[in-house]
């Protein structure tokens, strides 16, 4: 059966994974895509591993019912806690996202890098195993308490956001980091606010571009890239207030409420 015109599925605990969807869509505009924002259950970062696995399975089942040919787990917290279970349970290929520590560690001149991520990601075994392999750099970890909730409420430009970011970033600046890794798919939306706080010598790295390249490679290897020359059909679902998802996207994107 030719699967190439089947959609790519994306899920995240909310609207943040659209930062990953954007990169994939920029590289693969002819692909049909379905994005699921499980905003009702955000944040995942404060949930137990078991809860994150159960929600990730539920999201995947929904996307497979929509006939997706590949799933992008557009959430660091779900990837670091549940990707092994998803791969063991379902036959489709999964692309996960993990904090981009490696490129930051390789390029750092001060040998100090900062990572901002959720509690669920920073406490995961997968993150610890990866972090341990970079013995040549100090990794300064910071949990982004409260950031996802503010983004999910559409409060990106609020004074509370500015204050939280100031509190999380100043200690890293004081410790002389030269790379800041954004280890949560919601955080690329905070880059303008982050740039108001950090000096221009600190570079920001996120995982979106690498995920897009990996998605293309896997589709290519499996011979399921969509050969169509037309722009793909893009559909977005949220099980919470759809205006927040609509506002973060181009207004023309099709966003639907899902009772899920
Ligand atoms: N966007 C998510 C991530 O990349 C999850 C944030 C959360 O729900 O806590 O980690």
Coordinates of N, CA, C and O in Angstrom, one line a residue, residues 20-117:
X20 N 8.0 23.0 16.6 CA 8.6 21.9 15.8 C 7.8 21.7 14.5 O 8.5 21.5 13.5
X21 N 6.5 21.8 14.6 CA 5.7 21.7 13.4 C 6.2 22.7 12.3 O 6.3 22.4 11.1
X22 N 6.4 23.9 12.8 CA 6.9 25.0 11.8 C 8.1 24.6 11.1 O 8.2 24.8 9.9
X23 N 9.1 24.0 11.8 CA 10.3 23.6 11.1 C 10.1 22.5 10.2 O 10.7 22.5 9.1
X24 N 9.3 21.5 10.6 CA 9.0 20.4 9.7 C 8.2 20.9 8.4 O 8.6 20.5 7.3
X25 N 7.3 21.7 8.7 CA 6.5 22.3 7.6 C 7.3 23.1 6.6 O 7.1 23.1 5.4
X26 N 8.3 23.8 7.2 CA 9.2 24.6 6.3 C 10.0 23.7 5.4 O 10.2 24.0 4.2
X27 N 10.5 22.6 5.9 CA 11.3 21.7 5.1 C 10.5 20.8 4.2 O 10.9 20.4 3.1
X28 N 9.3 20.4 4.7 CA 8.5 19.5 4.0 C 7.0 20.0 3.7 O 6.0 19.5 4.2
X29 N 7.0 21.1 2.9 CA 5.6 21.8 2.8 C 4.6 21.0 2.1 O 3.4 21.2 2.2
X30 N 5.0 19.9 1.3 CA 4.0 19.1 0.6 C 3.4 18.0 1.4 O 2.5 17.3 1.0
X31 N 3.9 17.8 2.6 CA 3.3 16.8 3.5 C 2.0 17.2 4.1 O 1.8 18.4 4.5
X32 N 1.1 16.3 4.2 CA -0.2 16.5 5.0 C 0.2 16.4 6.4 O 1.0 15.5 6.8
X33 N -0.4 17.2 7.3 CA 0.0 17.1 8.7 C -1.2 17.2 9.6 O -2.2 17.9 9.3
X34 N -1.2 16.5 10.8 CA -2.2 16.7 11.8 C -1.5 16.9 13.1 O -0.6 16.2 13.5
X35 N -1.9 18.0 13.8 CA -1.3 18.4 15.0 C -2.3 18.3 16.2 O -3.4 18.8 16.0
X36 N -1.9 17.6 17.2 CA -2.8 17.5 18.4 C -2.2 18.2 19.6 O -1.1 17.8 20.1
X37 N -2.9 19.2 20.1 CA -2.5 19.9 21.3 C -3.3 19.4 22.5 O -4.5 19.6 22.6
X38 N -2.6 18.6 23.4 CA -3.4 18.1 24.5 C -3.3 19.1 25.7 O -2.9 18.8 26.8
X39 N -3.8 20.3 25.3 CA -3.6 21.5 26.3 C -4.4 21.2 27.6 O -4.0 21.7 28.6
X40 N -5.5 20.4 27.5 CA -6.3 20.2 28.7 C -5.4 19.5 29.8 O -5.6 19.7 31.0
X41 N -4.4 18.7 29.3 CA -3.6 18.0 30.3 C -2.2 18.7 30.5 O -1.3 18.1 31.2
X42 N -2.0 19.9 30.0 CA -0.7 20.6 30.2 C -0.7 21.1 31.6 O -1.7 21.5 32.2
X43 N 0.5 21.2 32.3 CA 1.8 20.8 31.7 C 2.1 19.3 32.0 O 1.7 18.8 33.1
X44 N 2.7 18.6 31.1 CA 3.2 17.3 31.3 C 4.4 17.2 32.3 O 4.6 16.2 32.9
X45 N 5.1 18.4 32.3 CA 6.4 18.4 33.0 C 6.2 18.1 34.5 O 7.2 17.8 35.2
X46 N 5.0 18.2 35.0 CA 4.8 18.0 36.5 C 4.2 16.6 36.7 O 3.9 16.3 37.9
X47 N 3.9 15.9 35.7 CA 3.3 14.6 35.9 C 4.3 13.5 36.1 O 5.5 13.6 35.7
X48 N 3.8 12.3 36.6 CA 4.7 11.2 36.7 C 5.0 10.5 35.4 O 4.2 10.7 34.4
X49 N 6.0 9.7 35.4 CA 6.4 9.0 34.1 C 5.2 8.2 33.6 O 4.9 8.2 32.4
X50 N 4.5 7.5 34.6 CA 3.4 6.6 34.2 C 2.3 7.5 33.5 O 1.7 7.1 32.5
X51 N 2.0 8.6 34.1 CA 0.9 9.5 33.5 C 1.4 10.0 32.1 O 0.5 10.0 31.2
X52 N 2.6 10.3 32.0 CA 3.1 10.8 30.7 C 3.0 9.7 29.6 O 2.6 10.0 28.5
X53 N 3.4 8.5 30.0 CA 3.3 7.4 29.1 C 1.8 7.2 28.7 O 1.5 7.0 27.5
X54 N 0.9 7.2 29.6 CA -0.5 6.9 29.3 C -1.1 8.0 28.4 O -1.8 7.7 27.4
X55 N -0.7 9.3 28.6 CA -1.2 10.3 27.8 C -0.6 10.2 26.4 O -1.3 10.4 25.3
X56 N 0.7 9.9 26.3 CA 1.4 9.7 25.0 C 0.7 8.6 24.2 O 0.6 8.7 23.0
X57 N 0.4 7.5 24.9 CA -0.3 6.4 24.2 C -1.6 6.9 23.6 O -2.0 6.6 22.5
X58 N -2.4 7.6 24.4 CA -3.7 8.1 24.0 C -3.6 9.0 22.8 O -4.3 8.9 21.8
X59 N -2.6 9.9 22.9 CA -2.4 10.8 21.7 C -2.1 10.1 20.5 O -2.5 10.4 19.4
X60 N -1.2 9.1 20.6 CA -0.7 8.3 19.5 C -1.9 7.6 18.9 O -2.1 7.5 17.6
X61 N -2.7 7.0 19.7 CA -3.9 6.2 19.2 C -4.8 7.1 18.4 O -5.3 6.7 17.3
X62 N -5.0 8.3 18.9 CA -5.8 9.3 18.1 C -5.2 9.5 16.7 O -5.9 9.5 15.7
X63 N -3.9 9.8 16.7 CA -3.2 10.1 15.4 C -3.2 8.9 14.5 O -3.4 9.1 13.3
X64 N -3.1 7.7 15.1 CA -3.1 6.5 14.2 C -4.5 6.3 13.6 O -4.7 5.8 12.5
X65 N -5.6 6.6 14.4 CA -6.9 6.5 13.9 C -7.1 7.5 12.7 O -8.0 7.3 11.8
X66 N -6.3 8.6 12.7 CA -6.4 9.5 11.5 C -5.5 9.1 10.4 O -5.1 9.8 9.5
X67 N -4.9 7.8 10.6 CA -4.1 7.3 9.5 C -2.7 7.9 9.3 O -2.2 7.9 8.2
X68 N -2.1 8.4 10.4 CA -0.8 9.0 10.3 C 0.3 7.9 9.9 O 0.2 6.8 10.4
X69 N 1.2 8.3 9.1 CA 2.3 7.4 8.6 C 3.5 7.4 9.5 O 4.3 6.5 9.5
X70 N 3.6 8.5 10.3 CA 4.8 8.7 11.1 C 4.3 9.7 12.2 O 3.5 10.6 12.0
X71 N 4.9 9.6 13.4 CA 4.5 10.5 14.5 C 5.7 11.2 15.0 O 6.8 10.6 15.3
X72 N 5.6 12.6 15.1 CA 6.6 13.4 15.7 C 6.1 13.7 17.1 O 5.0 14.3 17.3
X73 N 6.9 13.2 18.1 CA 6.6 13.5 19.5 C 7.2 14.9 19.7 O 8.3 15.0 20.0
X74 N 6.3 16.0 19.6 CA 6.8 17.3 19.5 C 6.9 17.9 21.0 O 6.6 19.1 21.2
X75 N 7.4 17.1 21.9 CA 7.4 17.4 23.3 C 8.6 16.7 23.9 O 8.7 15.5 23.8
X76 N 9.5 17.5 24.5 CA 10.7 16.9 25.1 C 10.3 16.0 26.3 O 10.9 14.9 26.5
X77 N 9.3 16.4 27.0 CA 8.9 15.7 28.3 C 8.3 14.3 27.9 O 8.6 13.3 28.5
X78 N 7.5 14.3 26.8 CA 6.9 13.0 26.4 C 8.0 12.1 25.8 O 8.0 10.9 26.0
X79 N 8.9 12.8 25.0 CA 10.0 12.0 24.4 C 10.9 11.3 25.5 O 11.1 10.1 25.4
X80 N 11.3 12.1 26.4 CA 12.3 11.6 27.4 C 11.7 10.6 28.3 O 12.4 9.8 28.9
X81 N 10.3 10.6 28.5 CA 9.7 9.7 29.4 C 9.0 8.6 28.7 O 8.7 7.5 29.4
X82 N 8.6 8.7 27.5 CA 7.7 7.7 26.9 C 8.1 7.1 25.5 O 7.4 6.2 25.0
X83 N 9.2 7.7 24.9 CA 9.4 7.2 23.5 C 9.7 5.7 23.4 O 9.3 5.1 22.4
X84 N 10.4 5.2 24.4 CA 10.7 3.7 24.3 C 9.4 2.9 24.3 O 9.3 1.9 23.6
X85 N 8.5 3.3 25.2 CA 7.2 2.6 25.3 C 6.4 2.7 24.0 O 5.8 1.8 23.6
X86 N 6.4 3.9 23.4 CA 5.7 4.1 22.2 C 6.2 3.3 21.1 O 5.5 2.6 20.3
X87 N 7.6 3.3 21.0 CA 8.2 2.5 19.9 C 7.9 1.0 20.1 O 7.8 0.3 19.1
X88 N 7.9 0.5 21.3 CA 7.6 -0.9 21.6 C 6.2 -1.3 21.3 O 5.9 -2.4 20.9
X89 N 5.3 -0.3 21.5 CA 3.8 -0.6 21.3 C 3.3 -0.5 19.9 O 2.3 -1.2 19.6
X90 N 3.8 0.5 19.2 CA 3.2 0.8 17.9 C 4.1 0.6 16.7 O 5.3 0.9 16.9
X91 N 3.6 0.2 15.6 CA 4.5 -0.2 14.5 C 5.0 1.0 13.6 O 5.9 0.8 12.8
X92 N 4.4 2.2 13.8 CA 4.9 3.4 13.0 C 6.2 3.9 13.4 O 6.5 3.8 14.6
X93 N 6.9 4.6 12.6 CA 8.1 5.3 13.0 C 7.8 6.5 13.9 O 6.8 7.2 13.6
X94 N 8.6 6.7 14.9 CA 8.4 7.9 15.8 C 9.7 8.7 15.7 O 10.8 8.2 15.7
X95 N 9.5 10.1 15.7 CA 10.6 11.0 15.8 C 10.4 11.7 17.1 O 9.4 12.3 17.4
X96 N 11.5 11.6 18.0 CA 11.4 12.3 19.3 C 12.2 13.6 19.3 O 13.0 13.8 18.4
X97 N 11.9 14.4 20.3 CA 12.9 15.6 20.5 C 13.5 15.5 21.9 O 12.8 15.2 22.9
X98 N 14.8 15.8 21.9 CA 15.5 15.8 23.1 C 16.2 17.1 23.2 O 16.6 17.7 22.1
X99 N 16.6 17.6 24.4 CA 17.3 18.8 24.4 C 18.6 18.7 23.7 O 19.3 17.7 23.8
X100 N 19.0 19.8 22.9 CA 20.1 19.7 22.0 C 21.4 20.0 22.8 O 22.1 21.0 22.5
X101 N 21.7 19.1 23.7 CA 23.0 19.4 24.5 C 24.2 19.2 23.7 O 25.2 19.9 23.8
X102 N 24.2 18.2 22.8 CA 25.4 17.8 22.0 C 26.0 19.0 21.2 O 27.2 19.3 21.4
X103 N 25.2 19.6 20.3 CA 25.8 20.7 19.6 C 26.3 21.9 20.5 O 27.3 22.5 20.2
X104 N 25.6 22.1 21.6 CA 26.0 23.2 22.5 C 27.3 22.8 23.2 O 28.3 23.6 23.3
X105 N 27.4 21.5 23.6 CA 28.6 21.1 24.3 C 29.8 21.1 23.4 O 30.9 21.5 23.8
X106 N 29.6 20.7 22.1 CA 30.7 20.7 21.2 C 31.3 22.1 20.9 O 32.5 22.3 20.8
X107 N 30.3 23.0 20.8 CA 30.7 24.4 20.4 C 31.1 25.3 21.5 O 31.7 26.4 21.3
X108 N 30.8 24.9 22.8 CA 31.0 25.8 23.9 C 32.5 26.2 24.1 O 33.3 25.2 24.1
X109 N 32.8 27.4 24.2 CA 34.2 27.8 24.5 C 34.4 28.0 26.0 O 35.5 27.9 26.5
X110 N 33.4 28.4 26.7 CA 33.5 28.6 28.1 C 33.4 27.3 28.9 O 33.6 27.2 30.1
X111 N 33.0 26.2 28.2 CA 32.7 24.9 28.7 C 31.7 24.9 29.8 O 31.7 24.1 30.8
X112 N 30.8 25.9 29.6 CA 29.6 25.9 30.5 C 28.4 26.2 29.6 O 28.4 27.2 28.9
X113 N 27.4 25.3 29.7 CA 26.2 25.5 29.0 C 25.0 25.5 29.9 O 25.0 24.8 30.9
X114 N 24.0 26.2 29.5 CA 22.7 26.2 30.4 C 21.6 25.5 29.7 O 21.6 25.4 28.4
X115 N 20.8 24.8 30.4 CA 19.6 24.2 29.8 C 18.4 24.5 30.6 O 18.4 24.4 31.9
X116 N 17.4 25.0 29.9 CA 16.1 25.3 30.5 C 15.1 24.3 30.0 O 15.0 24.1 28.8
X117 N 14.5 23.5 30.9 CA 13.6 22.5 30.5 C 12.6 22.2 31.6 O 12.7 22.8 32.7

